[in-house]
CSV table of C-alpha atoms in Angstrom, one decimal:
chain,number,residue,atom,x,y,z
Q,169,UNK,CA,101.7,153.1,-23.5
Q,170,UNK,CA,101.8,150.2,-25.9
Q,171,UNK,CA,100.1,149.7,-29.2
Q,172,UNK,CA,101.0,145.8,-28.9
Q,173,UNK,CA,97.7,143.4,-27.7
Q,174,UNK,CA,97.1,144.0,-24.1
Q,175,UNK,CA,97.7,141.2,-22.0
Q,176,UNK,CA,95.1,138.6,-20.2
Q,177,UNK,CA,95.7,138.1,-16.2
Q,178,UNK,CA,94.7,135.1,-14.4
Q,179,UNK,CA,94.1,136.2,-10.7
Q,180,UNK,CA,93.9,133.9,-8.1
Q,181,UNK,CA,95.3,132.9,-4.7
Q,182,UNK,CA,98.3,130.1,-5.3
Q,183,UNK,CA,97.0,126.6,-6.0
Q,184,UNK,CA,93.9,127.7,-7.9
Q,185,UNK,CA,94.3,125.8,-11.0
Q,186,UNK,CA,95.9,128.6,-12.5
Q,187,UNK,CA,99.0,127.2,-13.9
Q,188,UNK,CA,96.8,124.4,-16.0
Q,189,UNK,CA,94.7,127.2,-16.9
Q,190,UNK,CA,97.3,129.4,-18.0
Q,191,UNK,CA,98.6,127.0,-20.5
Q,192,UNK,CA,95.4,125.9,-21.5
Q,193,UNK,CA,94.1,129.2,-22.4
Q,194,UNK,CA,97.6,130.6,-23.6
Q,195,UNK,CA,97.6,127.5,-25.7
Q,196,UNK,CA,95.0,129.4,-28.3
Q,197,UNK,CA,96.7,130.0,-31.3
Q,198,UNK,CA,96.1,133.6,-30.9
Q,199,UNK,CA,97.8,133.6,-27.4
Q,200,UNK,CA,101.0,133.0,-25.2
Q,201,UNK,CA,101.0,131.6,-21.9
Q,202,UNK,CA,103.9,132.9,-19.6
Q,203,UNK,CA,105.8,131.3,-16.9
Q,204,UNK,CA,105.6,133.0,-13.8
Q,205,UNK,CA,107.5,136.5,-14.6
Q,206,UNK,CA,106.2,138.2,-11.3
Q,207,UNK,CA,107.2,141.4,-13.0
Q,208,UNK,CA,104.5,143.7,-11.6
Q,209,UNK,CA,105.6,142.8,-8.0
Q,210,UNK,CA,107.8,145.8,-8.2
Q,211,UNK,CA,108.0,149.3,-9.6
Q,212,UNK,CA,111.4,148.9,-11.3
Q,213,UNK,CA,113.9,146.0,-12.2
Q,214,UNK,CA,116.1,147.2,-10.0
Q,215,UNK,CA,113.4,146.8,-7.1
Q,216,UNK,CA,112.8,143.6,-8.3
Q,217,UNK,CA,116.1,142.3,-8.6
Q,218,UNK,CA,115.9,143.0,-4.8
Q,219,UNK,CA,113.3,140.2,-4.5
Q,220,UNK,CA,115.1,137.9,-6.7
Q,221,UNK,CA,118.1,138.2,-4.2
Q,222,UNK,CA,115.8,136.6,-1.3
Q,223,UNK,CA,114.2,134.1,-3.7
Q,224,UNK,CA,116.5,133.4,-6.7
Q,225,UNK,CA,113.8,130.7,-8.5
Q,226,UNK,CA,111.4,133.7,-8.5
Q,227,UNK,CA,113.7,135.1,-11.6
Q,228,UNK,CA,113.7,131.8,-13.6
Q,229,UNK,CA,110.4,132.6,-15.1
Q,230,UNK,CA,111.3,135.8,-16.1
Q,231,UNK,CA,114.6,134.6,-17.7
Q,232,UNK,CA,112.8,132.0,-19.4
Q,233,UNK,CA,110.3,134.3,-21.2
Q,234,UNK,CA,112.7,136.7,-22.3
Q,235,UNK,CA,115.1,133.6,-23.5
Q,236,UNK,CA,111.9,132.1,-25.3
Q,237,UNK,CA,110.0,134.8,-26.7
Q,238,UNK,CA,112.9,137.8,-27.1
Q,239,UNK,CA,115.9,135.1,-28.1
Q,240,UNK,CA,114.0,132.2,-29.8
Q,241,UNK,CA,114.9,129.5,-27.1
Q,242,UNK,CA,115.5,128.4,-23.8
Q,243,UNK,CA,119.2,126.8,-24.0
Q,244,UNK,CA,121.8,127.9,-21.3
Q,245,UNK,CA,123.1,130.2,-23.6
Q,246,UNK,CA,119.8,131.8,-24.4
Q,247,UNK,CA,119.2,132.2,-20.4
Q,248,UNK,CA,122.6,133.8,-20.0
Q,249,UNK,CA,121.6,136.1,-23.0
Q,250,UNK,CA,118.6,136.8,-21.6
Q,251,UNK,CA,119.8,137.8,-18.1
Q,252,UNK,CA,122.4,139.9,-20.0
Q,253,UNK,CA,119.7,141.9,-21.6
Q,254,UNK,CA,118.2,142.0,-18.0
Q,255,UNK,CA,120.9,143.6,-16.4
Q,256,UNK,CA,121.3,145.9,-19.3
Q,257,UNK,CA,117.8,147.5,-18.8
Q,258,UNK,CA,118.0,147.5,-14.8
Q,259,UNK,CA,117.3,151.1,-14.8
Q,260,UNK,CA,113.8,150.1,-16.7
Q,261,UNK,CA,110.4,150.0,-15.1
Q,262,UNK,CA,108.7,146.8,-15.1
Q,263,UNK,CA,105.8,147.9,-17.2
Q,264,UNK,CA,108.4,148.7,-19.9
Q,265,UNK,CA,110.2,145.6,-19.8
Q,266,UNK,CA,106.5,144.0,-19.8
Q,267,UNK,CA,105.7,145.9,-22.8
Q,268,UNK,CA,109.0,144.9,-24.3
Q,269,UNK,CA,107.9,141.1,-24.1
Q,270,UNK,CA,104.2,141.7,-25.4
Q,271,UNK,CA,105.6,143.3,-28.4
Q,272,UNK,CA,108.3,140.5,-28.8
Q,273,UNK,CA,105.2,138.0,-28.8
Q,274,UNK,CA,102.7,140.2,-31.0
Q,275,UNK,CA,100.7,139.5,-32.7
Q,276,UNK,CA,100.1,137.3,-29.6
Q,277,UNK,CA,98.7,138.1,-26.5
Q,278,UNK,CA,100.4,137.5,-23.5
Q,279,UNK,CA,98.7,135.2,-20.5
Q,280,UNK,CA,100.1,135.6,-17.2
Q,281,UNK,CA,99.2,133.8,-14.1
Q,282,UNK,CA,102.0,135.3,-11.7
Q,283,UNK,CA,100.2,134.4,-8.3
Q,284,UNK,CA,102.3,137.1,-6.6
Q,285,UNK,CA,100.1,139.9,-8.1
Q,286,UNK,CA,97.2,138.9,-5.7
Q,287,UNK,CA,99.6,139.0,-2.8
Q,288,UNK,CA,102.0,142.2,-3.2
Q,289,UNK,CA,100.9,145.7,-2.8
Q,290,UNK,CA,100.6,147.8,-5.6
Q,291,UNK,CA,100.7,145.0,-8.2
Q,292,UNK,CA,97.2,144.9,-9.6
Q,293,UNK,CA,97.5,148.8,-10.0
Q,294,UNK,CA,100.6,148.6,-11.8
Q,295,UNK,CA,99.2,146.2,-14.1
Q,296,UNK,CA,96.4,148.6,-14.9
Q,297,UNK,CA,98.7,151.7,-15.0
Q,298,UNK,CA,100.7,150.0,-18.1
Q,299,UNK,CA,97.9,148.2,-19.7
Q,300,UNK,CA,94.6,149.7,-19.0
Q,301,UNK,CA,93.0,147.4,-21.7
Q,302,UNK,CA,94.1,144.1,-20.1
Q,303,UNK,CA,91.6,141.6,-19.5
Q,304,UNK,CA,91.4,139.6,-16.3
Q,305,UNK,CA,90.1,136.3,-15.3
Q,306,UNK,CA,89.2,135.9,-11.5
Q,307,UNK,CA,89.7,132.1,-11.1
Q,308,UNK,CA,88.3,130.4,-7.6
Q,309,UNK,CA,88.5,127.0,-6.2
Q,310,UNK,CA,86.8,126.0,-3.1
Q,311,UNK,CA,88.8,127.1,-0.1
Q,312,UNK,CA,89.2,123.6,1.2
Q,313,UNK,CA,90.8,122.6,-2.0
Q,314,UNK,CA,92.8,125.5,-2.3
Q,315,UNK,CA,94.4,124.9,1.2
Q,316,UNK,CA,94.7,121.1,1.1
Q,317,UNK,CA,96.6,122.0,-2.3
Q,318,UNK,CA,98.9,124.3,-0.3
Q,319,UNK,CA,99.6,121.7,2.3
Q,320,UNK,CA,100.6,119.0,-0.4
Q,321,UNK,CA,102.9,121.5,-2.2
Q,322,UNK,CA,104.4,122.5,1.2
Q,323,UNK,CA,105.3,118.6,1.7
Q,324,UNK,CA,106.6,118.5,-1.5
Q,325,UNK,CA,108.9,121.4,-1.1
Q,326,UNK,CA,109.9,119.6,2.1
Q,327,UNK,CA,111.0,116.7,0.4
Q,328,UNK,CA,113.2,118.4,-1.9
Q,329,UNK,CA,115.2,119.7,1.2
Q,330,UNK,CA,113.1,123.2,1.1
Q,331,UNK,CA,111.4,124.9,4.1
Q,332,UNK,CA,108.2,123.5,5.9
Q,333,UNK,CA,106.3,126.0,7.8
Q,334,UNK,CA,105.4,124.6,11.1
Q,335,UNK,CA,102.0,126.5,11.3
Q,336,UNK,CA,98.6,124.9,9.7
Q,337,UNK,CA,97.5,126.3,6.2
Q,338,UNK,CA,95.0,129.8,8.0
Q,339,UNK,CA,92.2,129.7,5.0
Q,340,UNK,CA,91.5,133.4,5.9
Q,341,UNK,CA,95.2,134.4,5.3
Q,342,UNK,CA,95.7,132.3,2.1
Q,343,UNK,CA,92.1,132.1,0.5
Q,344,UNK,CA,90.0,135.0,1.7
Q,345,UNK,CA,92.1,137.8,1.5
Q,346,UNK,CA,94.0,137.6,-1.9
Q,347,UNK,CA,90.3,137.1,-2.9
Q,348,UNK,CA,89.3,140.2,-1.7
Q,349,UNK,CA,92.0,141.6,-2.9
Q,350,UNK,CA,91.0,140.5,-6.2
Q,351,UNK,CA,87.5,141.4,-6.1
Q,352,UNK,CA,87.9,144.9,-4.8
Q,353,UNK,CA,90.3,145.7,-7.7
Q,354,UNK,CA,87.9,144.5,-10.3
Q,355,UNK,CA,85.4,146.8,-9.0
Q,356,UNK,CA,87.5,149.4,-10.1
Q,357,UNK,CA,87.6,148.0,-14.1
Q,358,UNK,CA,84.8,148.2,-16.6
Q,359,UNK,CA,82.8,145.3,-16.3
Q,360,UNK,CA,83.5,144.0,-20.1
Q,361,UNK,CA,87.3,143.5,-19.1
Q,362,UNK,CA,87.1,140.9,-16.6
Q,363,UNK,CA,85.0,137.7,-15.7
Q,364,UNK,CA,85.1,135.2,-12.6
Q,365,UNK,CA,84.9,131.4,-13.4
Q,366,UNK,CA,85.2,128.4,-10.5
Q,367,UNK,CA,88.4,126.5,-11.9
Q,368,UNK,CA,86.6,123.3,-11.1
Q,369,UNK,CA,84.0,123.9,-13.4
Q,370,UNK,CA,86.2,125.0,-16.7
Q,371,UNK,CA,88.2,121.5,-16.1
Q,372,UNK,CA,85.2,119.4,-15.5
Q,373,UNK,CA,83.8,120.8,-18.9
Q,374,UNK,CA,86.4,122.4,-21.1
Q,375,UNK,CA,84.2,121.9,-24.3
Q,376,UNK,CA,81.7,124.1,-22.8
Q,377,UNK,CA,84.0,126.9,-21.2
Q,378,UNK,CA,86.8,127.2,-23.5
Q,379,UNK,CA,84.9,128.5,-26.8
Q,380,UNK,CA,83.3,131.0,-24.0
Q,381,UNK,CA,86.5,132.4,-22.9
Q,382,UNK,CA,87.8,132.3,-26.3
Q,383,UNK,CA,84.5,134.3,-27.6
Q,384,UNK,CA,84.9,136.8,-24.6
Q,385,UNK,CA,88.6,137.6,-25.8
Q,386,UNK,CA,87.5,138.2,-29.2
Q,387,UNK,CA,89.3,135.1,-30.6
Q,388,UNK,CA,88.5,132.3,-33.0
Q,389,UNK,CA,86.4,129.9,-31.3
Q,390,UNK,CA,86.9,127.2,-34.2
Q,391,UNK,CA,87.0,123.7,-33.5
Q,392,UNK,CA,90.8,123.8,-34.7
Q,393,UNK,CA,91.6,126.4,-32.1
Q,394,UNK,CA,89.7,125.2,-29.1
Q,395,UNK,CA,91.7,121.8,-29.9
Q,396,UNK,CA,94.9,123.7,-29.4
Q,397,UNK,CA,93.7,125.0,-26.0
Q,398,UNK,CA,93.7,121.4,-25.0
Q,399,UNK,CA,96.7,120.5,-25.2
Q,400,UNK,CA,98.7,122.8,-22.7
Q,401,UNK,CA,101.9,120.1,-22.8
Q,402,UNK,CA,103.0,122.2,-26.2
Q,403,UNK,CA,103.9,125.1,-24.3
Q,404,UNK,CA,107.8,126.2,-24.3
Q,405,UNK,CA,107.0,126.5,-20.7
Q,406,UNK,CA,105.1,123.3,-19.8
Q,407,UNK,CA,108.6,121.7,-18.3
Q,408,UNK,CA,111.7,122.4,-16.7
Q,409,UNK,CA,114.0,124.9,-18.1
Q,410,UNK,CA,117.9,124.5,-18.5
Q,411,UNK,CA,120.0,123.9,-15.7
Q,412,UNK,CA,120.4,128.0,-14.9
Q,413,UNK,CA,116.7,128.7,-15.1
Q,414,UNK,CA,115.0,125.1,-14.3
Q,415,UNK,CA,111.7,126.7,-12.8
Q,416,UNK,CA,109.3,129.2,-13.0
Q,417,UNK,CA,106.0,127.6,-12.8
Q,418,UNK,CA,104.3,125.0,-10.3
Q,419,UNK,CA,106.4,121.9,-10.5
Q,420,UNK,CA,103.6,119.8,-10.5
Q,421,UNK,CA,102.1,120.9,-13.7
Q,422,UNK,CA,105.5,120.7,-15.1
Q,423,UNK,CA,105.7,116.9,-14.4
Q,424,UNK,CA,102.7,116.6,-15.7
Q,425,UNK,CA,101.3,119.3,-17.8
Q,426,UNK,CA,98.2,117.6,-19.6
Q,427,UNK,CA,95.0,118.5,-19.6
Q,428,UNK,CA,93.5,115.5,-17.9
Q,429,UNK,CA,89.7,114.5,-17.6
Q,430,UNK,CA,88.7,116.1,-14.3
Q,431,UNK,CA,85.6,115.2,-11.4
Q,432,UNK,CA,85.7,117.6,-8.9
Q,433,UNK,CA,85.3,116.4,-5.5
Q,434,UNK,CA,82.5,117.3,-3.3
Q,435,UNK,CA,83.7,119.6,-0.8
Q,436,UNK,CA,81.7,121.6,1.9
Q,437,UNK,CA,82.5,124.0,4.3
Q,438,UNK,CA,81.0,122.2,6.9
Q,439,UNK,CA,83.3,119.1,6.4
Q,440,UNK,CA,86.2,118.6,9.0
Q,441,UNK,CA,89.4,120.9,7.8
Q,442,UNK,CA,91.8,119.0,5.7
Q,443,UNK,CA,94.9,117.7,7.4
Q,444,UNK,CA,97.4,120.6,8.1
Q,445,UNK,CA,94.5,123.4,7.3
Q,446,UNK,CA,93.3,125.3,10.3
Q,447,UNK,CA,89.6,124.7,10.6
Q,448,UNK,CA,88.2,127.8,11.1
Q,449,UNK,CA,85.5,128.7,9.1
Q,450,UNK,CA,84.7,132.8,9.6
Q,451,UNK,CA,81.2,134.6,8.6
Q,452,UNK,CA,83.5,136.2,6.0
Q,453,UNK,CA,85.0,133.3,4.3
Q,454,UNK,CA,81.8,131.6,4.8
Q,455,UNK,CA,79.5,134.5,3.0
Q,456,UNK,CA,82.5,135.1,-0.1
Q,457,UNK,CA,82.8,131.2,-0.6
Q,458,UNK,CA,79.1,131.5,-1.0
Q,459,UNK,CA,79.1,134.4,-3.3
Q,460,UNK,CA,81.7,132.6,-5.6
Q,461,UNK,CA,79.3,129.5,-5.6
Q,462,UNK,CA,80.9,127.1,-2.9
Q,463,UNK,CA,79.0,125.5,-0.1
């Protein structure tokens, strides 16, 4: 469908270090990290607009990406121009719009971590149909760490006046189901096009893992290139956007996008469930957590 460089997709449930990892990987000089564009959540821009009508903030990442990559900046005027461009292309497929973004960014390859791709039926199929040569990084995090981070995000959103669900975070729904969706999808993709990594490992030892990722992607592995990856705060999407498109990324990442020293917490499935997390550890969850290297 396109002769532009195929994107790199980071696939993981929300709260799996994907924001910082997208910023880190996408800071390689031959790559460009996107905000959460969520394009492949629907077949067409028209269908995507229906999703945006219910959750306006979901459009911010796409507006910022079009403005920055296609127009050259993120002023309110740039965002308005991006909105006009998207409206003028309302009949396009989301794959066609994504191909335009990839062409705008070329020769750099796009890096996308939109979490909706592992939650919406059909999203992963749309990606591979539009970009058969895409590379995929399946990012994992301990179930308790993932769910605990979601509890923290819910509290933050409630403090900002948003909706706070009354139910506890269910690890089967929130962690297991999206990981199984990713695993099943990757089994249909050639092995050389994907890898699975524990986010805790990459963050704890970036000097070991970042050159491995760069080499796997066929990129420059020089010290200068790896040093650039360790500066995600230099991404144009590392902070809030203008007033008419402020969001488009994890709020915690936008508040503090630097790559900081990280020491993994010692978490075990047999530990008591964190506050706000349902305590059931099913046999399936334990099996796949063990498969991904967690106890």
